[in-house]
JSON list of C-alpha atoms in Angstrom, two decimals:
[
{"chain": "A", "resi": 8, "resn": "LYS", "atom": "CA", "xyz": [-198.09, -65.77, -101.21]},
{"chain": "A", "resi": 9, "resn": "ALA", "atom": "CA", "xyz": [-196.70, -67.45, -104.30]},
{"chain": "A", "resi": 10, "resn": "GLY", "atom": "CA", "xyz": [-196.08, -71.18, -104.16]},
{"chain": "A", "resi": 11, "resn": "VAL", "atom": "CA", "xyz": [-193.10, -73.17, -105.34]},
{"chain": "A", "resi": 12, "resn": "THR", "atom": "CA", "xyz": [-192.37, -72.37, -108.99]},
{"chain": "A", "resi": 13, "resn": "GLN", "atom": "CA", "xyz": [-190.65, -74.80, -111.30]},
{"chain": "A", "resi": 14, "resn": "THR", "atom": "CA", "xyz": [-189.46, -74.12, -114.83]},
{"chain": "A", "resi": 15, "resn": "PRO", "atom": "CA", "xyz": [-189.71, -75.35, -117.46]},
{"chain": "A", "resi": 16, "resn": "ARG", "atom": "CA", "xyz": [-192.87, -77.39, -116.99]},
{"chain": "A", "resi": 17, "resn": "TYR", "atom": "CA", "xyz": [-192.22, -79.67, -119.94]},
{"chain": "A", "resi": 18, "resn": "LEU", "atom": "CA", "xyz": [-189.17, -80.43, -121.98]},
{"chain": "A", "resi": 19, "resn": "ILE", "atom": "CA", "xyz": [-187.93, -83.00, -124.45]},
{"chain": "A", "resi": 20, "resn": "LYS", "atom": "CA", "xyz": [-184.29, -83.94, -124.81]},
{"chain": "A", "resi": 21, "resn": "THR", "atom": "CA", "xyz": [-182.33, -86.64, -126.60]},
{"chain": "A", "resi": 22, "resn": "ARG", "atom": "CA", "xyz": [-179.95, -89.15, -125.10]},
{"chain": "A", "resi": 23, "resn": "GLY", "atom": "CA", "xyz": [-176.54, -87.73, -124.29]},
{"chain": "A", "resi": 24, "resn": "GLN", "atom": "CA", "xyz": [-177.76, -84.17, -123.85]},
{"chain": "A", "resi": 25, "resn": "GLN", "atom": "CA", "xyz": [-177.87, -82.34, -120.54]},
{"chain": "A", "resi": 26, "resn": "VAL", "atom": "CA", "xyz": [-180.71, -80.48, -118.88]},
{"chain": "A", "resi": 27, "resn": "THR", "atom": "CA", "xyz": [-181.07, -77.83, -116.20]},
{"chain": "A", "resi": 28, "resn": "LEU", "atom": "CA", "xyz": [-184.24, -77.43, -114.17]},
{"chain": "A", "resi": 29, "resn": "SER", "atom": "CA", "xyz": [-185.05, -74.46, -111.98]},
{"chain": "A", "resi": 30, "resn": "CYS", "atom": "CA", "xyz": [-186.97, -74.12, -108.73]},
{"chain": "A", "resi": 31, "resn": "SER", "atom": "CA", "xyz": [-187.98, -70.95, -106.89]},
{"chain": "A", "resi": 32, "resn": "PRO", "atom": "CA", "xyz": [-189.11, -71.73, -103.34]},
{"chain": "A", "resi": 33, "resn": "ILE", "atom": "CA", "xyz": [-191.81, -70.03, -101.36]},
{"chain": "A", "resi": 34, "resn": "SER", "atom": "CA", "xyz": [-190.62, -66.63, -100.18]},
{"chain": "A", "resi": 35, "resn": "GLY", "atom": "CA", "xyz": [-188.74, -66.98, -96.92]},
{"chain": "A", "resi": 36, "resn": "HIS", "atom": "CA", "xyz": [-188.12, -70.71, -97.31]},
{"chain": "A", "resi": 37, "resn": "ARG", "atom": "CA", "xyz": [-184.47, -71.61, -97.26]},
{"chain": "A", "resi": 38, "resn": "SER", "atom": "CA", "xyz": [-184.56, -75.37, -97.74]},
{"chain": "A", "resi": 39, "resn": "VAL", "atom": "CA", "xyz": [-185.08, -76.82, -101.22]},
{"chain": "A", "resi": 40, "resn": "SER", "atom": "CA", "xyz": [-185.34, -80.54, -101.96]},
{"chain": "A", "resi": 41, "resn": "TRP", "atom": "CA", "xyz": [-185.57, -82.36, -105.27]},
{"chain": "A", "resi": 42, "resn": "TYR", "atom": "CA", "xyz": [-187.42, -85.59, -106.03]},
{"chain": "A", "resi": 43, "resn": "GLN", "atom": "CA", "xyz": [-187.74, -87.80, -109.08]},
{"chain": "A", "resi": 44, "resn": "GLN", "atom": "CA", "xyz": [-191.03, -89.52, -109.83]},
{"chain": "A", "resi": 45, "resn": "THR", "atom": "CA", "xyz": [-191.26, -92.42, -112.27]},
{"chain": "A", "resi": 46, "resn": "PRO", "atom": "CA", "xyz": [-193.98, -95.05, -112.75]},
{"chain": "A", "resi": 47, "resn": "GLY", "atom": "CA", "xyz": [-191.58, -97.83, -111.83]},
{"chain": "A", "resi": 48, "resn": "GLN", "atom": "CA", "xyz": [-189.72, -96.37, -108.85]},
{"chain": "A", "resi": 49, "resn": "GLY", "atom": "CA", "xyz": [-192.24, -93.91, -107.50]},
{"chain": "A", "resi": 50, "resn": "LEU", "atom": "CA", "xyz": [-190.98, -90.81, -105.71]},
{"chain": "A", "resi": 51, "resn": "GLN", "atom": "CA", "xyz": [-187.31, -90.84, -104.82]},
{"chain": "A", "resi": 52, "resn": "PHE", "atom": "CA", "xyz": [-185.24, -88.24, -102.99]},
{"chain": "A", "resi": 53, "resn": "LEU", "atom": "CA", "xyz": [-182.45, -86.66, -105.01]},
{"chain": "A", "resi": 54, "resn": "PHE", "atom": "CA", "xyz": [-180.91, -84.01, -102.73]},
{"chain": "A", "resi": 55, "resn": "GLU", "atom": "CA", "xyz": [-181.61, -81.16, -100.35]},
{"chain": "A", "resi": 56, "resn": "TYR", "atom": "CA", "xyz": [-180.03, -77.72, -100.16]},
{"chain": "A", "resi": 57, "resn": "PHE", "atom": "CA", "xyz": [-180.04, -75.20, -97.36]},
{"chain": "A", "resi": 58, "resn": "SER", "atom": "CA", "xyz": [-178.19, -71.91, -97.40]},
{"chain": "A", "resi": 59, "resn": "GLU", "atom": "CA", "xyz": [-176.40, -72.83, -100.62]},
{"chain": "A", "resi": 60, "resn": "THR", "atom": "CA", "xyz": [-175.07, -76.08, -99.12]},
{"chain": "A", "resi": 61, "resn": "GLN", "atom": "CA", "xyz": [-176.07, -79.59, -100.04]},
{"chain": "A", "resi": 62, "resn": "ARG", "atom": "CA", "xyz": [-177.11, -81.16, -96.76]},
{"chain": "A", "resi": 63, "resn": "ASN", "atom": "CA", "xyz": [-178.38, -84.53, -97.91]},
{"chain": "A", "resi": 64, "resn": "LYS", "atom": "CA", "xyz": [-178.14, -86.66, -101.02]},
{"chain": "A", "resi": 65, "resn": "GLY", "atom": "CA", "xyz": [-180.09, -89.62, -102.28]},
{"chain": "A", "resi": 66, "resn": "ASN", "atom": "CA", "xyz": [-178.83, -92.67, -104.11]},
{"chain": "A", "resi": 67, "resn": "PHE", "atom": "CA", "xyz": [-178.42, -91.27, -107.62]},
{"chain": "A", "resi": 68, "resn": "PRO", "atom": "CA", "xyz": [-175.38, -91.26, -109.91]},
{"chain": "A", "resi": 69, "resn": "GLY", "atom": "CA", "xyz": [-173.08, -88.29, -110.17]},
{"chain": "A", "resi": 70, "resn": "ARG", "atom": "CA", "xyz": [-174.78, -87.23, -113.40]},
{"chain": "A", "resi": 71, "resn": "PHE", "atom": "CA", "xyz": [-177.39, -85.67, -111.15]},
{"chain": "A", "resi": 72, "resn": "SER", "atom": "CA", "xyz": [-176.22, -82.48, -109.50]},
{"chain": "A", "resi": 73, "resn": "GLY", "atom": "CA", "xyz": [-177.67, -79.35, -108.07]},
{"chain": "A", "resi": 74, "resn": "ARG", "atom": "CA", "xyz": [-176.95, -76.03, -106.52]},
{"chain": "A", "resi": 75, "resn": "GLN", "atom": "CA", "xyz": [-178.65, -73.30, -104.56]},
{"chain": "A", "resi": 76, "resn": "PHE", "atom": "CA", "xyz": [-178.18, -69.58, -104.93]},
{"chain": "A", "resi": 77, "resn": "SER", "atom": "CA", "xyz": [-178.09, -66.89, -102.26]},
{"chain": "A", "resi": 78, "resn": "ASN", "atom": "CA", "xyz": [-181.75, -66.05, -102.94]},
{"chain": "A", "resi": 79, "resn": "SER", "atom": "CA", "xyz": [-182.63, -69.73, -102.19]},
{"chain": "A", "resi": 80, "resn": "ARG", "atom": "CA", "xyz": [-183.50, -70.51, -105.81]},
{"chain": "A", "resi": 81, "resn": "SER", "atom": "CA", "xyz": [-182.19, -73.88, -106.82]},
{"chain": "A", "resi": 82, "resn": "GLU", "atom": "CA", "xyz": [-181.22, -75.61, -110.02]},
{"chain": "A", "resi": 83, "resn": "MET", "atom": "CA", "xyz": [-180.65, -79.25, -110.75]},
{"chain": "A", "resi": 84, "resn": "ASN", "atom": "CA", "xyz": [-178.67, -80.54, -113.68]},
{"chain": "A", "resi": 85, "resn": "VAL", "atom": "CA", "xyz": [-178.65, -83.93, -115.32]},
{"chain": "A", "resi": 86, "resn": "SER", "atom": "CA", "xyz": [-175.80, -84.63, -117.70]},
{"chain": "A", "resi": 87, "resn": "THR", "atom": "CA", "xyz": [-175.47, -87.32, -120.34]},
{"chain": "A", "resi": 88, "resn": "LEU", "atom": "CA", "xyz": [-179.17, -88.04, -120.34]},
{"chain": "A", "resi": 89, "resn": "GLU", "atom": "CA", "xyz": [-180.42, -91.62, -120.51]},
{"chain": "A", "resi": 90, "resn": "LEU", "atom": "CA", "xyz": [-183.85, -92.90, -121.47]},
{"chain": "A", "resi": 91, "resn": "GLY", "atom": "CA", "xyz": [-184.43, -93.86, -117.85]},
{"chain": "A", "resi": 92, "resn": "ASP", "atom": "CA", "xyz": [-184.10, -90.24, -116.77]},
{"chain": "A", "resi": 93, "resn": "SER", "atom": "CA", "xyz": [-187.54, -89.56, -118.22]},
{"chain": "A", "resi": 94, "resn": "ALA", "atom": "CA", "xyz": [-189.55, -88.55, -115.20]},
{"chain": "A", "resi": 95, "resn": "LEU", "atom": "CA", "xyz": [-191.43, -85.86, -113.35]},
{"chain": "A", "resi": 96, "resn": "TYR", "atom": "CA", "xyz": [-188.92, -83.86, -111.31]},
{"chain": "A", "resi": 97, "resn": "LEU", "atom": "CA", "xyz": [-190.46, -82.25, -108.27]},
{"chain": "A", "resi": 98, "resn": "CYS", "atom": "CA", "xyz": [-189.05, -79.53, -106.10]},
{"chain": "A", "resi": 99, "resn": "ALA", "atom": "CA", "xyz": [-190.13, -78.90, -102.52]},
{"chain": "A", "resi": 100, "resn": "SER", "atom": "CA", "xyz": [-189.42, -76.03, -100.19]},
{"chain": "A", "resi": 101, "resn": "SER", "atom": "CA", "xyz": [-189.53, -75.87, -96.43]},
{"chain": "A", "resi": 102, "resn": "PRO", "atom": "CA", "xyz": [-189.02, -73.04, -93.98]},
{"chain": "A", "resi": 103, "resn": "THR", "atom": "CA", "xyz": [-186.66, -75.11, -91.88]},
{"chain": "A", "resi": 104, "resn": "PRO", "atom": "CA", "xyz": [-183.42, -76.95, -92.53]},
{"chain": "A", "resi": 105, "resn": "GLY", "atom": "CA", "xyz": [-183.00, -80.69, -92.59]},
{"chain": "A", "resi": 106, "resn": "GLY", "atom": "CA", "xyz": [-183.97, -82.60, -89.49]},
{"chain": "A", "resi": 107, "resn": "ASP", "atom": "CA", "xyz": [-186.67, -80.22, -88.33]},
{"chain": "A", "resi": 108, "resn": "THR", "atom": "CA", "xyz": [-190.37, -80.85, -88.23]},
{"chain": "A", "resi": 109, "resn": "GLY", "atom": "CA", "xyz": [-191.32, -78.44, -90.97]},
{"chain": "A", "resi": 110, "resn": "GLU", "atom": "CA", "xyz": [-193.84, -79.14, -93.68]},
{"chain": "A", "resi": 111, "resn": "LEU", "atom": "CA", "xyz": [-192.73, -79.55, -97.28]},
{"chain": "A", "resi": 112, "resn": "PHE", "atom": "CA", "xyz": [-194.52, -77.75, -100.09]},
{"chain": "A", "resi": 113, "resn": "PHE", "atom": "CA", "xyz": [-194.18, -79.02, -103.63]},
{"chain": "A", "resi": 114, "resn": "GLY", "atom": "CA", "xyz": [-194.21, -77.36, -107.00]},
{"chain": "A", "resi": 115, "resn": "GLU", "atom": "CA", "xyz": [-196.03, -78.61, -110.11]},
{"chain": "A", "resi": 116, "resn": "GLY", "atom": "CA", "xyz": [-192.91, -80.32, -111.39]},
{"chain": "A", "resi": 117, "resn": "SER", "atom": "CA", "xyz": [-190.89, -80.40, -114.58]},
{"chain": "A", "resi": 118, "resn": "ARG", "atom": "CA", "xyz": [-191.73, -83.28, -116.88]},
{"chain": "A", "resi": 119, "resn": "LEU", "atom": "CA", "xyz": [-188.65, -84.44, -118.74]},
{"chain": "A", "resi": 120, "resn": "THR", "atom": "CA", "xyz": [-188.89, -86.78, -121.71]},
{"chain": "A", "resi": 121, "resn": "VAL", "atom": "CA", "xyz": [-185.68, -88.27, -123.07]},
{"chain": "A", "resi": 122, "resn": "LEU", "atom": "CA", "xyz": [-185.84, -89.66, -126.61]},
{"chain": "B", "resi": 19, "resn": "LYS", "atom": "CA", "xyz": [-183.40, -97.89, -94.29]},
{"chain": "B", "resi": 20, "resn": "GLN", "atom": "CA", "xyz": [-186.92, -96.54, -94.10]},
{"chain": "B", "resi": 21, "resn": "GLU", "atom": "CA", "xyz": [-189.55, -98.31, -96.19]},
{"chain": "B", "resi": 22, "resn": "VAL", "atom": "CA", "xyz": [-193.07, -96.98, -96.59]},
{"chain": "B", "resi": 23, "resn": "THR", "atom": "CA", "xyz": [-195.92, -99.11, -97.89]},
{"chain": "B", "resi": 24, "resn": "GLN", "atom": "CA", "xyz": [-199.43, -98.16, -98.90]},
{"chain": "B", "resi": 25, "resn": "ILE", "atom": "CA", "xyz": [-202.10, -100.80, -99.28]},
{"chain": "B", "resi": 26, "resn": "PRO", "atom": "CA", "xyz": [-204.25, -101.06, -101.31]},
{"chain": "B", "resi": 27, "resn": "ALA", "atom": "CA", "xyz": [-202.64, -99.64, -104.43]},
{"chain": "B", "resi": 28, "resn": "ALA", "atom": "CA", "xyz": [-206.06, -98.70, -105.74]},
{"chain": "B", "resi": 29, "resn": "LEU", "atom": "CA", "xyz": [-209.65, -98.61, -104.58]},
{"chain": "B", "resi": 30, "resn": "SER", "atom": "CA", "xyz": [-212.98, -97.59, -105.96]},
{"chain": "B", "resi": 31, "resn": "VAL", "atom": "CA", "xyz": [-215.91, -96.48, -103.81]},
{"chain": "B", "resi": 32, "resn": "PRO", "atom": "CA", "xyz": [-219.37, -95.02, -104.44]},
{"chain": "B", "resi": 33, "resn": "GLU", "atom": "CA", "xyz": [-219.89, -91.36, -103.65]},
{"chain": "B", "resi": 34, "resn": "GLY", "atom": "CA", "xyz": [-220.74, -90.73, -100.01]},
{"chain": "B", "resi": 35, "resn": "GLU", "atom": "CA", "xyz": [-218.80, -93.66, -98.64]},
{"chain": "B", "resi": 36, "resn": "ASN", "atom": "CA", "xyz": [-216.00, -93.01, -96.15]},
{"chain": "B", "resi": 37, "resn": "LEU", "atom": "CA", "xyz": [-212.45, -93.65, -97.37]},
{"chain": "B", "resi": 38, "resn": "VAL", "atom": "CA", "xyz": [-209.77, -95.33, -95.27]},
{"chain": "B", "resi": 39, "resn": "LEU", "atom": "CA", "xyz": [-206.23, -95.20, -96.63]},
{"chain": "B", "resi": 40, "resn": "ASN", "atom": "CA", "xyz": [-203.41, -97.06, -94.92]},
{"chain": "B", "resi": 41, "resn": "CYS", "atom": "CA", "xyz": [-199.72, -96.28, -94.64]},
{"chain": "B", "resi": 42, "resn": "SER", "atom": "CA", "xyz": [-197.07, -98.31, -92.85]},
{"chain": "B", "resi": 43, "resn": "PHE", "atom": "CA", "xyz": [-193.42, -97.51, -92.21]},
{"chain": "B", "resi": 44, "resn": "THR", "atom": "CA", "xyz": [-190.56, -99.62, -90.91]},
{"chain": "B", "resi": 45, "resn": "ASP", "atom": "CA", "xyz": [-188.48, -97.10, -88.95]},
{"chain": "B", "resi": 46, "resn": "SER", "atom": "CA", "xyz": [-190.32, -95.34, -86.14]},
{"chain": "B", "resi": 47, "resn": "ALA", "atom": "CA", "xyz": [-187.57, -92.71, -85.79]},
{"chain": "B", "resi": 48, "resn": "ILE", "atom": "CA", "xyz": [-189.46, -90.16, -87.84]},
{"chain": "B", "resi": 49, "resn": "TYR", "atom": "CA", "xyz": [-189.91, -86.42, -87.36]},
{"chain": "B", "resi": 50, "resn": "ASN", "atom": "CA", "xyz": [-193.33, -86.36, -88.91]},
{"chain": "B", "resi": 51, "resn": "LEU", "atom": "CA", "xyz": [-195.59, -87.99, -91.44]},
{"chain": "B", "resi": 52, "resn": "GLN", "atom": "CA", "xyz": [-197.20, -86.05, -94.25]},
{"chain": "B", "resi": 53, "resn": "TRP", "atom": "CA", "xyz": [-200.14, -86.98, -96.48]},
{"chain": "B", "resi": 54, "resn": "PHE", "atom": "CA", "xyz": [-200.32, -85.64, -100.01]},
{"chain": "B", "resi": 55, "resn": "ARG", "atom": "CA", "xyz": [-202.75, -85.69, -102.88]},
{"chain": "B", "resi": 56, "resn": "GLN", "atom": "CA", "xyz": [-201.63, -85.89, -106.49]},
{"chain": "B", "resi": 57, "resn": "ASP", "atom": "CA", "xyz": [-203.84, -85.36, -109.50]},
{"chain": "B", "resi": 58, "resn": "PRO", "atom": "CA", "xyz": [-202.71, -86.83, -112.85]},
{"chain": "B", "resi": 59, "resn": "GLY", "atom": "CA", "xyz": [-199.71, -85.00, -114.26]},
{"chain": "B", "resi": 60, "resn": "LYS", "atom": "CA", "xyz": [-199.62, -82.56, -111.37]},
{"chain": "B", "resi": 61, "resn": "GLY", "atom": "CA", "xyz": [-197.45, -81.88, -108.36]},
{"chain": "B", "resi": 62, "resn": "LEU", "atom": "CA", "xyz": [-198.16, -82.83, -104.77]},
{"chain": "B", "resi": 63, "resn": "THR", "atom": "CA", "xyz": [-200.66, -81.01, -102.61]},
{"chain": "B", "resi": 64, "resn": "SER", "atom": "CA", "xyz": [-200.06, -81.28, -98.88]},
{"chain": "B", "resi": 65, "resn": "LEU", "atom": "CA", "xyz": [-203.16, -82.48, -97.02]},
{"chain": "B", "resi": 66, "resn": "LEU", "atom": "CA", "xyz": [-202.11, -83.10, -93.45]},
{"chain": "B", "resi": 67, "resn": "LEU", "atom": "CA", "xyz": [-198.92, -83.11, -91.44]},
{"chain": "B", "resi": 68, "resn": "ILE", "atom": "CA", "xyz": [-198.69, -85.12, -88.22]},
{"chain": "B", "resi": 69, "resn": "GLN", "atom": "CA", "xyz": [-195.73, -84.48, -85.97]},
{"chain": "B", "resi": 70, "resn": "SER", "atom": "CA", "xyz": [-194.15, -87.50, -84.32]},
{"chain": "B", "resi": 71, "resn": "SER", "atom": "CA", "xyz": [-195.49, -86.37, -80.94]},
{"chain": "B", "resi": 72, "resn": "GLN", "atom": "CA", "xyz": [-199.09, -86.17, -82.19]},
{"chain": "B", "resi": 73, "resn": "ARG", "atom": "CA", "xyz": [-201.67, -88.92, -82.48]},
{"chain": "B", "resi": 74, "resn": "GLU", "atom": "CA", "xyz": [-203.93, -87.33, -85.04]},
{"chain": "B", "resi": 75, "resn": "GLN", "atom": "CA", "xyz": [-204.62, -84.28, -87.15]},
{"chain": "B", "resi": 76, "resn": "THR", "atom": "CA", "xyz": [-207.86, -83.06, -88.68]},
{"chain": "B", "resi": 77, "resn": "SER", "atom": "CA", "xyz": [-208.77, -80.72, -91.50]},
{"chain": "B", "resi": 78, "resn": "GLY", "atom": "CA", "xyz": [-212.35, -80.54, -92.67]},
{"chain": "B", "resi": 79, "resn": "ARG", "atom": "CA", "xyz": [-213.42, -83.97, -93.91]},
{"chain": "B", "resi": 80, "resn": "LEU", "atom": "CA", "xyz": [-209.90, -85.30, -93.50]},
{"chain": "B", "resi": 81, "resn": "ASN", "atom": "CA", "xyz": [-208.51, -86.98, -90.41]},
{"chain": "B", "resi": 82, "resn": "ALA", "atom": "CA", "xyz": [-205.13, -88.65, -90.12]},
{"chain": "B", "resi": 83, "resn": "SER", "atom": "CA", "xyz": [-203.86, -90.77, -87.27]},
{"chain": "B", "resi": 84, "resn": "LEU", "atom": "CA", "xyz": [-200.34, -91.79, -86.38]},
{"chain": "B", "resi": 85, "resn": "ASP", "atom": "CA", "xyz": [-199.17, -94.75, -84.30]},
{"chain": "B", "resi": 86, "resn": "LYS", "atom": "CA", "xyz": [-195.40, -94.67, -84.22]},
{"chain": "B", "resi": 87, "resn": "SER", "atom": "CA", "xyz": [-195.08, -97.80, -82.11]},
{"chain": "B", "resi": 88, "resn": "SER", "atom": "CA", "xyz": [-196.80, -99.92, -84.73]},
{"chain": "B", "resi": 89, "resn": "GLY", "atom": "CA", "xyz": [-195.44, -97.94, -87.67]},
{"chain": "B", "resi": 90, "resn": "ARG", "atom": "CA", "xyz": [-198.83, -97.00, -89.05]},
{"chain": "B", "resi": 91, "resn": "SER", "atom": "CA", "xyz": [-200.77, -94.00, -90.22]},
{"chain": "B", "resi": 92, "resn": "THR", "atom": "CA", "xyz": [-204.31, -93.88, -91.52]},
{"chain": "B", "resi": 93, "resn": "LEU", "atom": "CA", "xyz": [-206.02, -91.19, -93.55]},
{"chain": "B", "resi": 94, "resn": "TYR", "atom": "CA", "xyz": [-209.80, -91.01, -93.25]},
{"chain": "B", "resi": 95, "resn": "ILE", "atom": "CA", "xyz": [-211.86, -89.06, -95.75]},
{"chain": "B", "resi": 96, "resn": "ALA", "atom": "CA", "xyz": [-215.48, -88.67, -94.71]},
{"chain": "B", "resi": 97, "resn": "ALA", "atom": "CA", "xyz": [-218.38, -88.63, -97.15]},
{"chain": "B", "resi": 98, "resn": "SER", "atom": "CA", "xyz": [-216.28, -89.03, -100.28]},
{"chain": "B", "resi": 99, "resn": "GLN", "atom": "CA", "xyz": [-217.03, -86.98, -103.39]},
{"chain": "B", "resi": 100, "resn": "PRO", "atom": "CA", "xyz": [-216.04, -87.49, -107.04]},
{"chain": "B", "resi": 101, "resn": "GLY", "atom": "CA", "xyz": [-213.62, -84.59, -106.63]},
{"chain": "B", "resi": 102, "resn": "ASP", "atom": "CA", "xyz": [-211.69, -86.70, -104.10]},
{"chain": "B", "resi": 103, "resn": "SER", "atom": "CA", "xyz": [-210.57, -88.98, -106.94]},
{"chain": "B", "resi": 104, "resn": "ALA", "atom": "CA", "xyz": [-206.79, -88.77, -107.01]},
{"chain": "B", "resi": 105, "resn": "THR", "atom": "CA", "xyz": [-203.68, -90.57, -105.84]},
{"chain": "B", "resi": 106, "resn": "TYR", "atom": "CA", "xyz": [-202.93, -90.22, -102.16]},
{"chain": "B", "resi": 107, "resn": "LEU", "atom": "CA", "xyz": [-199.36, -90.51, -100.95]},
{"chain": "B", "resi": 108, "resn": "CYS", "atom": "CA", "xyz": [-197.92, -90.71, -97.47]},
{"chain": "B", "resi": 109, "resn": "ALA", "atom": "CA", "xyz": [-194.35, -89.77, -96.68]},
{"chain": "B", "resi": 110, "resn": "ALA", "atom": "CA", "xyz": [-192.26, -90.28, -93.56]},
{"chain": "B", "resi": 111, "resn": "LYS", "atom": "CA", "xyz": [-189.73, -87.59, -92.77]},
{"chain": "B", "resi": 112, "resn": "ALA", "atom": "CA", "xyz": [-186.37, -88.50, -91.29]},
{"chain": "B", "resi": 113, "resn": "ALA", "atom": "CA", "xyz": [-183.27, -86.48, -90.51]},
{"chain": "B", "resi": 114, "resn": "GLY", "atom": "CA", "xyz": [-181.95, -84.36, -93.35]},
{"chain": "B", "resi": 115, "resn": "ASN", "atom": "CA", "xyz": [-185.37, -83.19, -94.50]},
{"chain": "B", "resi": 116, "resn": "LYS", "atom": "CA", "xyz": [-185.65, -86.39, -96.51]},
{"chain": "B", "resi": 117, "resn": "LEU", "atom": "CA", "xyz": [-189.09, -87.78, -97.26]},
{"chain": "B", "resi": 118, "resn": "THR", "atom": "CA", "xyz": [-189.57, -91.47, -97.96]},
{"chain": "B", "resi": 119, "resn": "PHE", "atom": "CA", "xyz": [-192.75, -91.96, -99.93]},
{"chain": "B", "resi": 120, "resn": "GLY", "atom": "CA", "xyz": [-195.13, -94.86, -100.16]},
{"chain": "B", "resi": 121, "resn": "GLY", "atom": "CA", "xyz": [-196.24, -96.06, -103.57]},
{"chain": "B", "resi": 122, "resn": "GLY", "atom": "CA", "xyz": [-199.58, -94.30, -103.24]},
{"chain": "B", "resi": 123, "resn": "THR", "atom": "CA", "xyz": [-203.22, -95.35, -103.29]},
{"chain": "B", "resi": 124, "resn": "ARG", "atom": "CA", "xyz": [-205.19, -94.44, -106.40]},
{"chain": "B", "resi": 125, "resn": "VAL", "atom": "CA", "xyz": [-208.73, -93.57, -105.41]},
{"chain": "B", "resi": 126, "resn": "LEU", "atom": "CA", "xyz": [-211.76, -93.43, -107.66]},
{"chain": "B", "resi": 127, "resn": "VAL", "atom": "CA", "xyz": [-215.02, -92.11, -106.25]},
{"chain": "B", "resi": 128, "resn": "LYS", "atom": "CA", "xyz": [-217.91, -93.04, -108.49]},
{"chain": "B", "resi": 129, "resn": "PRO", "atom": "CA", "xyz": [-220.92, -90.71, -108.72]}
]
């Protein structure tokens, strides 16, 4: 059974550009969550999607957005990139929606560098 | 607001010694607590999941306990090996499938 797949694994952008990251969850999993990991702030929750609906959102500016498709694949977008957006972006999938006791499984992440 | 703390931030032990990693959380209204391992530049690997109704969970050399009343979880790794060197993270799960992570404990097991 394939794990959570994130693409691209590495990317470099310049300030002001936008970026789109993709996440394919484990087959059969319908919940996808996104996290940002930085040396200073650690791991922080961005948002969670279930059945194409955003169910929960962390404390990030509106430049950070996401969506989920009918096949449960998810994308997140960051517009008007800032230097501080440089981070490892991790996606997690779970077989259950928010509030349940399901386990989360993480992908390898997409490392974004903003110059 | 849930806050999760892991102390110490780093520790170094000789091979064969048992590891004890601590995790504390401020809000006991959690669904479960999950322990992860992260190697440099990699994603998170799930180690153990303890449901809020459980006291402990075991997998091989790993054992994790949960005491909701005191807001604590402990991960024990028996007979440590150099391959156990990594950062270990705990995360408390609340409503909305949201994980709140601790800052992690960086472990070095010296041969």
